[in-house]
Amino acid sequence: MRRLGGLLGSRAGISTSKSLTALDEPAAYVELAEAELSKGSSPFHKLGLSTALFLRAVLGFEKEVMEKAHACLTDAEEVASEHQRRAVRDPSKAHQSKIYSAGAEYALCHAESQLMSAVVAVLNESLTESLKGFYKLRKAFATLHDISEQERRYLGRTGRGVGSSQVSVVTPGSGRETPGQSSGMLTPADSGEEEDEDDFVDAKESGSAPGTPPFTHQSGAVERDFQKLSLGDTARNRSHDGTPPTNTPIESDSALAQADQEIDFRTITSDPIDLFIHSGTALCFGLLQVLLSMIPPAFARLLSLFSFRGDREAGLRMLWSASKFKHNINGAMAGLITLGFYNGAVAFCDILSPGAVPHTRLRNLLREMRELYPGSKLWLLEEARMLGADRQVEKAIEIVDQGQSSGLKQVNALRMFERSLNCMYAHRYEECAQGFIECVGMNSWSHGMYYYLAGSCYVELYRLHKGSDAKLAEGYAAKAEEYLHTVPQHVGKKGFMGKQLPFDTFVGRKIKKWDFRAEKWGCRVVDAVGVSPVEEMAYFWSGFRRRNVEQLRTSLERLAWSEDVKANPHWERESADEKATLAMLRATCFRFLGEIPKAKATITEGVFSHDLAEVKACDHPDTWALPVAHYELAVCYWDEAGGQGGDRAMLQKCSDSLLKVERWESYELEARVGLKITTGRETLRKCGISSP
């Protein structure tokens, strides 16, 4: 069991990981970990190796890595299932737990392998494989539900269940224990009963949990229960006064507060395997909840066939709770996912309640993770994202540049991608272009988008130097056209659930549009490009929110180029869709500069002056500006109202404008603003502002 310390979080595992710091080459960490895990045949070794390959797969989206991860995960599933069956057949030889039935640790390994396998299947280009993945997701959920029910029953027997009073919880950011109020277990089904205020007394650790039925993957009771369950059921905890909860979402800071008040499982058991099971269940349920809450409506309808719906707040509560177990693989993964969700998603939403992003706690979590795992470059990425959210993209670039390369080439590719995006936001076009070209050699996922972004940067450089240095401008024009004409060779080669990637569809259409305009206008392609493609891409990657005042004013200058008839003689023949796009991007700059009336006027006069039929009549039209402008107007109303506690009439206008984009027909890259729209609606509901 000592060899499993790194996974389970035992002291033996910690000392082993410390010995690795003597290695000089970062790649040795990964190679040594995979080599050591490959030596073992236990479900824990298989799960660890599968997790390493899974991370490679989801970080790089490379076909060959996905295939290898899928094969390893399938092996891990089979081994875990076999060990679980042995434990059920002969419980006397299995791990003895006072909480879980025999074989629960193997059942968790099986469920985690199924979840990762499901993700890999969905990322596969086949719709058939994706549907198989959803079936695995369903089976994994049934297993996790069974495990969490065992926890709930145990806590109920010992007086520590839902509604129990004073328990010891660990104060955030410290190891001190203080009295706290329990808000219940991390289970997908509430017991619905209030427990007596009994003090907890440790049971003897011999024997499996009394009264707990043997664990089987084919448990009929679990399958019957599952038919009545959805992931949203995790949020159905009663309040302390016994009244049922409302449907009003709880903000993320409330989810964190609830996690702080949860029973700290380390006060219940010190068994590393029990803690591994508990933290793993919280991690898996939490991740499922958050992921399912983020999916676009059309995809959500497909998942409803599998009885799935997400609850973001319940998921975040579970992830925060799981992140307390930082010394095992589940806690480390929960910390990474929590940081990634806030820094990469929520932080860039616009309609948020105060405290929706717990900045101090996130910084503390990041600091703790960096201290525990100083060699990992993923924490540097998260720190860079925090700086970006704080409008310090120059510092974010410096952070990403720190230290040696990672032992995972997928992490290095991610670092380069993040750096290149930040260079784009900072208007460092040459570095941005070079960075995306490097990404082509580091990652095989979306070469079409990389070439498009590089070419767009050279378009911007061509425009900047066209009037002052003709020779330099010509060099940039040649590079722009070279990379832009490389795009069609690479789009459509990658897919998601049998469909072309959204960005591939977008950039492929843009190239066709510019080629068509060049032929129609009798000019070269670089002169047929419309409104700044760099600024357009920056919007879809939430770049405007990352920019400081100076960078936003530079963006306005770049956008103004389009209307300068001396620099751009084609403006007078420009189409309605380009004019609407220009106005939308300009209004976004004004909003982030705090010039709300100017932003609203620009949207009304520059975007809404064009109707959808007029825009669709354009050649290879950009239709996204019209629906997204309704979202931008909603944010303007939110800011004008003063946020959550502001003017009710203005908040209602915000809701009405949001409703228009919610009801809009499908448009390109709608998923890029989908989370912002969903978060905005949830925030308004919390304010008591509902849609008709």
PDB file of N, CA and C in Angstrom, residues 504-593:
ATOM      1  N   ASP A 504     -13.269  26.440 -36.756  1.00  0.00           N
ATOM      2  CA  ASP A 504     -12.905  26.044 -38.115  1.00  0.00           C
ATOM      3  C   ASP A 504     -13.949  26.532 -39.111  1.00  0.00           C
ATOM      4  N   THR A 505     -15.209  26.386 -38.739  1.00  0.00           N
ATOM      5  CA  THR A 505     -16.296  26.874 -39.599  1.00  0.00           C
ATOM      6  C   THR A 505     -16.188  28.377 -39.793  1.00  0.00           C
ATOM      7  N   PHE A 506     -15.919  29.075 -38.704  1.00  0.00           N
ATOM      8  CA  PHE A 506     -15.841  30.538 -38.737  1.00  0.00           C
ATOM      9  C   PHE A 506     -14.695  31.017 -39.624  1.00  0.00           C
ATOM     10  N   VAL A 507     -13.484  30.519 -39.373  1.00  0.00           N
ATOM     11  CA  VAL A 507     -12.327  31.019 -40.133  1.00  0.00           C
ATOM     12  C   VAL A 507     -12.386  30.570 -41.592  1.00  0.00           C
ATOM     13  N   GLY A 508     -12.949  29.391 -41.840  1.00  0.00           N
ATOM     14  CA  GLY A 508     -13.093  28.944 -43.220  1.00  0.00           C
ATOM     15  C   GLY A 508     -14.012  29.864 -44.009  1.00  0.00           C
ATOM     16  N   ARG A 509     -15.116  30.276 -43.390  1.00  0.00           N
ATOM     17  CA  ARG A 509     -16.037  31.199 -44.057  1.00  0.00           C
ATOM     18  C   ARG A 509     -15.401  32.560 -44.273  1.00  0.00           C
ATOM     19  N   LYS A 510     -14.621  33.027 -43.317  1.00  0.00           N
ATOM     20  CA  LYS A 510     -13.982  34.343 -43.450  1.00  0.00           C
ATOM     21  C   LYS A 510     -13.028  34.372 -44.650  1.00  0.00           C
ATOM     22  N   ILE A 511     -12.261  33.311 -44.829  1.00  0.00           N
ATOM     23  CA  ILE A 511     -11.327  33.271 -45.962  1.00  0.00           C
ATOM     24  C   ILE A 511     -12.099  33.292 -47.281  1.00  0.00           C
ATOM     25  N   LYS A 512     -13.189  32.530 -47.354  1.00  0.00           N
ATOM     26  CA  LYS A 512     -14.019  32.541 -48.564  1.00  0.00           C
ATOM     27  C   LYS A 512     -14.573  33.941 -48.822  1.00  0.00           C
ATOM     28  N   LYS A 513     -14.968  34.612 -47.763  1.00  0.00           N
ATOM     29  CA  LYS A 513     -15.518  35.964 -47.893  1.00  0.00           C
ATOM     30  C   LYS A 513     -14.473  36.922 -48.446  1.00  0.00           C
ATOM     31  N   TRP A 514     -13.271  36.866 -47.908  1.00  0.00           N
ATOM     32  CA  TRP A 514     -12.226  37.802 -48.340  1.00  0.00           C
ATOM     33  C   TRP A 514     -11.765  37.493 -49.765  1.00  0.00           C
ATOM     34  N   ASP A 515     -11.697  36.223 -50.115  1.00  0.00           N
ATOM     35  CA  ASP A 515     -11.341  35.862 -51.493  1.00  0.00           C
ATOM     36  C   ASP A 515     -12.405  36.372 -52.468  1.00  0.00           C
ATOM     37  N   PHE A 516     -13.664  36.230 -52.090  1.00  0.00           N
ATOM     38  CA  PHE A 516     -14.764  36.693 -52.934  1.00  0.00           C
ATOM     39  C   PHE A 516     -14.704  38.206 -53.120  1.00  0.00           C
ATOM     40  N   ARG A 517     -14.471  38.931 -52.027  1.00  0.00           N
ATOM     41  CA  ARG A 517     -14.404  40.389 -52.093  1.00  0.00           C
ATOM     42  C   ARG A 517     -13.206  40.851 -52.922  1.00  0.00           C
ATOM     43  N   ALA A 518     -12.076  40.166 -52.785  1.00  0.00           N
ATOM     44  CA  ALA A 518     -10.880  40.542 -53.543  1.00  0.00           C
ATOM     45  C   ALA A 518     -11.134  40.428 -55.045  1.00  0.00           C
ATOM     46  N   GLU A 519     -11.814  39.353 -55.434  1.00  0.00           N
ATOM     47  CA  GLU A 519     -12.125  39.173 -56.856  1.00  0.00           C
ATOM     48  C   GLU A 519     -13.159  40.197 -57.325  1.00  0.00           C
ATOM     49  N   LYS A 520     -14.145  40.444 -56.481  1.00  0.00           N
ATOM     50  CA  LYS A 520     -15.212  41.386 -56.837  1.00  0.00           C
ATOM     51  C   LYS A 520     -14.699  42.812 -56.924  1.00  0.00           C
ATOM     52  N   TRP A 521     -13.810  43.186 -56.008  1.00  0.00           N
ATOM     53  CA  TRP A 521     -13.318  44.563 -55.960  1.00  0.00           C
ATOM     54  C   TRP A 521     -12.064  44.774 -56.808  1.00  0.00           C
ATOM     55  N   GLY A 522     -11.484  43.701 -57.292  1.00  0.00           N
ATOM     56  CA  GLY A 522     -10.276  43.823 -58.089  1.00  0.00           C
ATOM     57  C   GLY A 522      -9.074  44.270 -57.288  1.00  0.00           C
ATOM     58  N   CYS A 523      -8.926  43.716 -56.085  1.00  0.00           N
ATOM     59  CA  CYS A 523      -7.792  44.067 -55.219  1.00  0.00           C
ATOM     60  C   CYS A 523      -7.185  42.799 -54.644  1.00  0.00           C
ATOM     61  N   ARG A 524      -6.092  42.914 -53.930  1.00  0.00           N
ATOM     62  CA  ARG A 524      -5.469  41.763 -53.291  1.00  0.00           C
ATOM     63  C   ARG A 524      -6.236  41.415 -52.015  1.00  0.00           C
ATOM     64  N   VAL A 525      -6.068  40.203 -51.562  1.00  0.00           N
ATOM     65  CA  VAL A 525      -6.834  39.710 -50.412  1.00  0.00           C
ATOM     66  C   VAL A 525      -6.597  40.557 -49.170  1.00  0.00           C
ATOM     67  N   VAL A 526      -5.357  40.957 -48.915  1.00  0.00           N
ATOM     68  CA  VAL A 526      -5.050  41.708 -47.705  1.00  0.00           C
ATOM     69  C   VAL A 526      -5.802  43.036 -47.665  1.00  0.00           C
ATOM     70  N   ASP A 527      -6.181  43.562 -48.838  1.00  0.00           N
ATOM     71  CA  ASP A 527      -6.944  44.808 -48.891  1.00  0.00           C
ATOM     72  C   ASP A 527      -8.451  44.560 -48.863  1.00  0.00           C
ATOM     73  N   ALA A 528      -8.856  43.305 -49.001  1.00  0.00           N
ATOM     74  CA  ALA A 528     -10.281  42.967 -48.981  1.00  0.00           C
ATOM     75  C   ALA A 528     -10.763  42.577 -47.586  1.00  0.00           C
ATOM     76  N   VAL A 529      -9.830  42.451 -46.651  1.00  0.00           N
ATOM     77  CA  VAL A 529     -10.197  42.122 -45.267  1.00  0.00           C
ATOM     78  C   VAL A 529     -10.975  43.295 -44.677  1.00  0.00           C
ATOM     79  N   GLY A 530     -12.043  42.996 -43.981  1.00  0.00           N
ATOM     80  CA  GLY A 530     -12.887  44.052 -43.432  1.00  0.00           C
ATOM     81  C   GLY A 530     -12.426  44.545 -42.079  1.00  0.00           C
ATOM     82  N   VAL A 531     -13.378  44.685 -41.162  1.00  0.00           N
ATOM     83  CA  VAL A 531     -13.103  45.165 -39.810  1.00  0.00           C
ATOM     84  C   VAL A 531     -12.037  44.289 -39.158  1.00  0.00           C
ATOM     85  N   SER A 532     -11.166  44.907 -38.391  1.00  0.00           N
ATOM     86  CA  SER A 532     -10.016  44.231 -37.779  1.00  0.00           C
ATOM     87  C   SER A 532     -10.331  42.814 -37.302  1.00  0.00           C
ATOM     88  N   PRO A 533      -9.786  41.789 -37.963  1.00  0.00           N
ATOM     89  CA  PRO A 533     -10.029  40.408 -37.526  1.00  0.00           C
ATOM     90  C   PRO A 533      -9.391  40.106 -36.172  1.00  0.00           C
ATOM     91  N   VAL A 534      -8.358  40.861 -35.812  1.00  0.00           N
ATOM     92  CA  VAL A 534      -7.737  40.679 -34.497  1.00  0.00           C
ATOM     93  C   VAL A 534      -8.701  41.115 -33.400  1.00  0.00           C
ATOM     94  N   GLU A 535      -9.336  42.270 -33.578  1.00  0.00           N
ATOM     95  CA  GLU A 535     -10.282  42.757 -32.575  1.00  0.00           C
ATOM     96  C   GLU A 535     -11.501  41.849 -32.493  1.00  0.00           C
ATOM     97  N   GLU A 536     -11.901  41.322 -33.627  1.00  0.00           N
ATOM     98  CA  GLU A 536     -13.033  40.398 -33.655  1.00  0.00           C
ATOM     99  C   GLU A 536     -12.711  39.138 -32.861  1.00  0.00           C
ATOM    100  N   MET A 537     -11.534  38.574 -33.083  1.00  0.00           N
ATOM    101  CA  MET A 537     -11.124  37.384 -32.345  1.00  0.00           C
ATOM    102  C   MET A 537     -10.937  37.689 -30.861  1.00  0.00           C
ATOM    103  N   ALA A 538     -10.431  38.866 -30.556  1.00  0.00           N
ATOM    104  CA  ALA A 538     -10.249  39.253 -29.155  1.00  0.00           C
ATOM    105  C   ALA A 538     -11.579  39.242 -28.417  1.00  0.00           C
ATOM    106  N   TYR A 539     -12.643  39.619 -29.097  1.00  0.00           N
ATOM    107  CA  TYR A 539     -13.959  39.607 -28.443  1.00  0.00           C
ATOM    108  C   TYR A 539     -14.361  38.182 -28.073  1.00  0.00           C
ATOM    109  N   PHE A 540     -14.183  37.254 -28.989  1.00  0.00           N
ATOM    110  CA  PHE A 540     -14.609  35.877 -28.732  1.00  0.00           C
ATOM    111  C   PHE A 540     -13.763  35.191 -27.666  1.00  0.00           C
ATOM    112  N   TRP A 541     -12.559  35.703 -27.409  1.00  0.00           N
ATOM    113  CA  TRP A 541     -11.712  35.143 -26.359  1.00  0.00           C
ATOM    114  C   TRP A 541     -11.708  36.025 -25.111  1.00  0.00           C
ATOM    115  N   SER A 542     -12.730  36.887 -24.973  1.00  0.00           N
ATOM    116  CA  SER A 542     -12.886  37.770 -23.800  1.00  0.00           C
ATOM    117  C   SER A 542     -11.683  38.676 -23.602  1.00  0.00           C
ATOM    118  N   GLY A 543     -11.057  39.077 -24.688  1.00  0.00           N
ATOM    119  CA  GLY A 543      -9.859  39.906 -24.601  1.00  0.00           C
ATOM    120  C   GLY A 543     -10.105  41.326 -24.159  1.00  0.00           C
ATOM    121  N   PHE A 544     -11.280  41.883 -24.462  1.00  0.00           N
ATOM    122  CA  PHE A 544     -11.550  43.270 -24.082  1.00  0.00           C
ATOM    123  C   PHE A 544     -11.590  43.428 -22.565  1.00  0.00           C
ATOM    124  N   ARG A 545     -12.091  42.416 -21.878  1.00  0.00           N
ATOM    125  CA  ARG A 545     -12.131  42.474 -20.417  1.00  0.00           C
ATOM    126  C   ARG A 545     -10.733  42.432 -19.822  1.00  0.00           C
ATOM    127  N   ARG A 546      -9.775  41.879 -20.510  1.00  0.00           N
ATOM    128  CA  ARG A 546      -8.408  41.776 -20.006  1.00  0.00           C
ATOM    129  C   ARG A 546      -7.592  43.044 -20.250  1.00  0.00           C
ATOM    130  N   ARG A 547      -8.047  43.909 -21.135  1.00  0.00           N
ATOM    131  CA  ARG A 547      -7.264  45.079 -21.522  1.00  0.00           C
ATOM    132  C   ARG A 547      -7.422  46.232 -20.542  1.00  0.00           C
ATOM    133  N   ASN A 548      -6.316  46.976 -20.364  1.00  0.00           N
ATOM    134  CA  ASN A 548      -6.387  48.184 -19.545  1.00  0.00           C
ATOM    135  C   ASN A 548      -6.846  49.352 -20.419  1.00  0.00           C
ATOM    136  N   VAL A 549      -6.927  50.528 -19.818  1.00  0.00           N
ATOM    137  CA  VAL A 549      -7.461  51.696 -20.524  1.00  0.00           C
ATOM    138  C   VAL A 549      -6.653  52.006 -21.779  1.00  0.00           C
ATOM    139  N   GLU A 550      -5.342  52.003 -21.652  1.00  0.00           N
ATOM    140  CA  GLU A 550      -4.486  52.318 -22.798  1.00  0.00           C
ATOM    141  C   GLU A 550      -4.689  51.321 -23.937  1.00  0.00           C
ATOM    142  N   GLN A 551      -4.785  50.048 -23.595  1.00  0.00           N
ATOM    143  CA  GLN A 551      -4.968  49.020 -24.621  1.00  0.00           C
ATOM    144  C   GLN A 551      -6.342  49.116 -25.278  1.00  0.00           C
ATOM    145  N   LEU A 552      -7.358  49.508 -24.511  1.00  0.00           N
ATOM    146  CA  LEU A 552      -8.693  49.695 -25.081  1.00  0.00           C
ATOM    147  C   LEU A 552      -8.712  50.868 -26.057  1.00  0.00           C
ATOM    148  N   ARG A 553      -8.000  51.925 -25.714  1.00  0.00           N
ATOM    149  CA  ARG A 553      -7.944  53.083 -26.624  1.00  0.00           C
ATOM    150  C   ARG A 553      -7.181  52.723 -27.902  1.00  0.00           C
ATOM    151  N   THR A 554      -6.180  51.871 -27.770  1.00  0.00           N
ATOM    152  CA  THR A 554      -5.477  51.389 -28.964  1.00  0.00           C
ATOM    153  C   THR A 554      -6.429  50.576 -29.841  1.00  0.00           C
ATOM    154  N   SER A 555      -7.288  49.785 -29.211  1.00  0.00           N
ATOM    155  CA  SER A 555      -8.278  49.015 -29.970  1.00  0.00           C
ATOM    156  C   SER A 555      -9.203  49.939 -30.750  1.00  0.00           C
ATOM    157  N   LEU A 556      -9.616  51.040 -30.136  1.00  0.00           N
ATOM    158  CA  LEU A 556     -10.468  52.006 -30.836  1.00  0.00           C
ATOM    159  C   LEU A 556      -9.749  52.585 -32.052  1.00  0.00           C
ATOM    160  N   GLU A 557      -8.447  52.804 -31.914  1.00  0.00           N
ATOM    161  CA  GLU A 557      -7.663  53.310 -33.052  1.00  0.00           C
ATOM    162  C   GLU A 557      -7.615  52.280 -34.181  1.00  0.00           C
ATOM    163  N   ARG A 558      -7.441  51.010 -33.819  1.00  0.00           N
ATOM    164  CA  ARG A 558      -7.391  49.968 -34.844  1.00  0.00           C
ATOM    165  C   ARG A 558      -8.744  49.838 -35.552  1.00  0.00           C
ATOM    166  N   LEU A 559      -9.812  49.983 -34.797  1.00  0.00           N
ATOM    167  CA  LEU A 559     -11.147  49.896 -35.389  1.00  0.00           C
ATOM    168  C   LEU A 559     -11.439  51.103 -36.275  1.00  0.00           C
ATOM    169  N   ALA A 560     -10.899  52.256 -35.889  1.00  0.00           N
ATOM    170  CA  ALA A 560     -11.135  53.481 -36.664  1.00  0.00           C
ATOM    171  C   ALA A 560     -10.523  53.399 -38.057  1.00  0.00           C
ATOM    172  N   TRP A 561      -9.541  52.536 -38.260  1.00  0.00           N
ATOM    173  CA  TRP A 561      -8.901  52.385 -39.570  1.00  0.00           C
ATOM    174  C   TRP A 561      -9.927  52.091 -40.661  1.00  0.00           C
ATOM    175  N   SER A 562     -10.954  51.294 -40.325  1.00  0.00           N
ATOM    176  CA  SER A 562     -11.936  50.890 -41.334  1.00  0.00           C
ATOM    177  C   SER A 562     -12.638  52.084 -41.965  1.00  0.00           C
ATOM    178  N   GLU A 563     -12.944  53.103 -41.160  1.00  0.00           N
ATOM    179  CA  GLU A 563     -13.703  54.257 -41.649  1.00  0.00           C
ATOM    180  C   GLU A 563     -12.814  55.348 -42.241  1.00  0.00           C
ATOM    181  N   ASP A 564     -11.520  55.159 -42.182  1.00  0.00           N
ATOM    182  CA  ASP A 564     -10.584  56.138 -42.744  1.00  0.00           C
ATOM    183  C   ASP A 564     -10.484  55.903 -44.255  1.00  0.00           C
ATOM    184  N   VAL A 565     -11.210  56.702 -45.031  1.00  0.00           N
ATOM    185  CA  VAL A 565     -11.283  56.471 -46.479  1.00  0.00           C
ATOM    186  C   VAL A 565      -9.936  56.664 -47.167  1.00  0.00           C
ATOM    187  N   LYS A 566      -9.040  57.415 -46.541  1.00  0.00           N
ATOM    188  CA  LYS A 566      -7.711  57.591 -47.123  1.00  0.00           C
ATOM    189  C   LYS A 566      -6.897  56.304 -46.985  1.00  0.00           C
ATOM    190  N   ALA A 567      -6.977  55.699 -45.805  1.00  0.00           N
ATOM    191  CA  ALA A 567      -6.252  54.441 -45.573  1.00  0.00           C
ATOM    192  C   ALA A 567      -7.004  53.248 -46.155  1.00  0.00           C
ATOM    193  N   ASN A 568      -8.328  53.336 -46.156  1.00  0.00           N
ATOM    194  CA  ASN A 568      -9.172  52.230 -46.607  1.00  0.00           C
ATOM    195  C   ASN A 568     -10.165  52.720 -47.656  1.00  0.00           C
ATOM    196  N   PRO A 569      -9.780  52.758 -48.914  1.00  0.00           N
ATOM    197  CA  PRO A 569     -10.652  53.282 -49.969  1.00  0.00           C
ATOM    198  C   PRO A 569     -11.891  52.433 -50.233  1.00  0.00           C
ATOM    199  N   HIS A 570     -11.969  51.249 -49.630  1.00  0.00           N
ATOM    200  CA  HIS A 570     -13.111  50.361 -49.874  1.00  0.00           C
ATOM    201  C   HIS A 570     -14.251  50.565 -48.873  1.00  0.00           C
ATOM    202  N   TRP A 571     -14.111  51.492 -47.936  1.00  0.00           N
ATOM    203  CA  TRP A 571     -15.131  51.654 -46.903  1.00  0.00           C
ATOM    204  C   TRP A 571     -16.497  52.015 -47.480  1.00  0.00           C
ATOM    205  N   GLU A 572     -16.526  52.842 -48.487  1.00  0.00           N
ATOM    206  CA  GLU A 572     -17.801  53.301 -49.036  1.00  0.00           C
ATOM    207  C   GLU A 572     -18.618  52.156 -49.627  1.00  0.00           C
ATOM    208  N   ARG A 573     -17.983  51.088 -50.051  1.00  0.00           N
ATOM    209  CA  ARG A 573     -18.708  49.939 -50.591  1.00  0.00           C
ATOM    210  C   ARG A 573     -18.860  48.824 -49.552  1.00  0.00           C
ATOM    211  N   GLU A 574     -18.473  49.110 -48.302  1.00  0.00           N
ATOM    212  CA  GLU A 574     -18.504  48.085 -47.255  1.00  0.00           C
ATOM    213  C   GLU A 574     -19.936  47.630 -46.990  1.00  0.00           C
ATOM    214  N   SER A 575     -20.086  46.362 -46.651  1.00  0.00           N
ATOM    215  CA  SER A 575     -21.400  45.742 -46.463  1.00  0.00           C
ATOM    216  C   SER A 575     -21.970  46.010 -45.075  1.00  0.00           C
ATOM    217  N   ALA A 576     -23.271  45.754 -44.925  1.00  0.00           N
ATOM    218  CA  ALA A 576     -23.977  46.030 -43.673  1.00  0.00           C
ATOM    219  C   ALA A 576     -23.448  45.184 -42.523  1.00  0.00           C
ATOM    220  N   ASP A 577     -23.082  43.934 -42.802  1.00  0.00           N
ATOM    221  CA  ASP A 577     -22.608  43.077 -41.714  1.00  0.00           C
ATOM    222  C   ASP A 577     -21.298  43.581 -41.129  1.00  0.00           C
ATOM    223  N   GLU A 578     -20.408  44.111 -41.977  1.00  0.00           N
ATOM    224  CA  GLU A 578     -19.141  44.652 -41.488  1.00  0.00           C
ATOM    225  C   GLU A 578     -19.369  45.919 -40.665  1.00  0.00           C
ATOM    226  N   LYS A 579     -20.299  46.755 -41.108  1.00  0.00           N
ATOM    227  CA  LYS A 579     -20.591  47.981 -40.363  1.00  0.00           C
ATOM    228  C   LYS A 579     -21.196  47.660 -38.997  1.00  0.00           C
ATOM    229  N   ALA A 580     -22.050  46.645 -38.947  1.00  0.00           N
ATOM    230  CA  ALA A 580     -22.635  46.229 -37.670  1.00  0.00           C
ATOM    231  C   ALA A 580     -21.564  45.658 -36.742  1.00  0.00           C
ATOM    232  N   THR A 581     -20.646  44.878 -37.306  1.00  0.00           N
ATOM    233  CA  THR A 581     -19.552  44.311 -36.512  1.00  0.00           C
ATOM    234  C   THR A 581     -18.661  45.407 -35.953  1.00  0.00           C
ATOM    235  N   LEU A 582     -18.344  46.392 -36.779  1.00  0.00           N
ATOM    236  CA  LEU A 582     -17.513  47.511 -36.330  1.00  0.00           C
ATOM    237  C   LEU A 582     -18.161  48.233 -35.160  1.00  0.00           C
ATOM    238  N   ALA A 583     -19.450  48.523 -35.277  1.00  0.00           N
ATOM    239  CA  ALA A 583     -20.158  49.237 -34.214  1.00  0.00           C
ATOM    240  C   ALA A 583     -20.216  48.406 -32.930  1.00  0.00           C
ATOM    241  N   MET A 584     -20.422  47.098 -33.071  1.00  0.00           N
ATOM    242  CA  MET A 584     -20.500  46.230 -31.896  1.00  0.00           C
ATOM    243  C   MET A 584     -19.184  46.205 -31.131  1.00  0.00           C
ATOM    244  N   LEU A 585     -18.074  46.067 -31.855  1.00  0.00           N
ATOM    245  CA  LEU A 585     -16.760  46.028 -31.211  1.00  0.00           C
ATOM    246  C   LEU A 585     -16.411  47.377 -30.593  1.00  0.00           C
ATOM    247  N   ARG A 586     -16.760  48.438 -31.276  1.00  0.00           N
ATOM    248  CA  ARG A 586     -16.494  49.779 -30.754  1.00  0.00           C
ATOM    249  C   ARG A 586     -17.300  50.022 -29.473  1.00  0.00           C
ATOM    250  N   ALA A 587     -18.552  49.595 -29.462  1.00  0.00           N
ATOM    251  CA  ALA A 587     -19.398  49.754 -28.275  1.00  0.00           C
ATOM    252  C   ALA A 587     -18.828  48.981 -27.090  1.00  0.00           C
ATOM    253  N   THR A 588     -18.261  47.817 -27.353  1.00  0.00           N
ATOM    254  CA  THR A 588     -17.648  47.019 -26.283  1.00  0.00           C
ATOM    255  C   THR A 588     -16.478  47.766 -25.658  1.00  0.00           C
ATOM    256  N   CYS A 589     -15.670  48.414 -26.499  1.00  0.00           N
ATOM    257  CA  CYS A 589     -14.559  49.229 -25.977  1.00  0.00           C
ATOM    258  C   CYS A 589     -15.091  50.346 -25.084  1.00  0.00           C
ATOM    259  N   PHE A 590     -16.125  51.031 -25.543  1.00  0.00           N
ATOM    260  CA  PHE A 590     -16.700  52.128 -24.757  1.00  0.00           C
ATOM    261  C   PHE A 590     -17.212  51.614 -23.412  1.00  0.00           C
ATOM    262  N   ARG A 591     -17.852  50.440 -23.425  1.00  0.00           N
ATOM    263  CA  ARG A 591     -18.389  49.892 -22.170  1.00  0.00           C
ATOM    264  C   ARG A 591     -17.283  49.618 -21.170  1.00  0.00           C
ATOM    265  N   PHE A 592     -16.206  49.009 -21.612  1.00  0.00           N
ATOM    266  CA  PHE A 592     -15.112  48.705 -20.687  1.00  0.00           C
ATOM    267  C   PHE A 592     -14.344  49.958 -20.272  1.00  0.00           C
ATOM    268  N   LEU A 593     -14.481  51.024 -21.026  1.00  0.00           N
ATOM    269  CA  LEU A 593     -13.894  52.310 -20.629  1.00  0.00           C
ATOM    270  C   LEU A 593     -14.812  53.074 -19.683  1.00  0.00           C
TER     271      LEU A 593
END
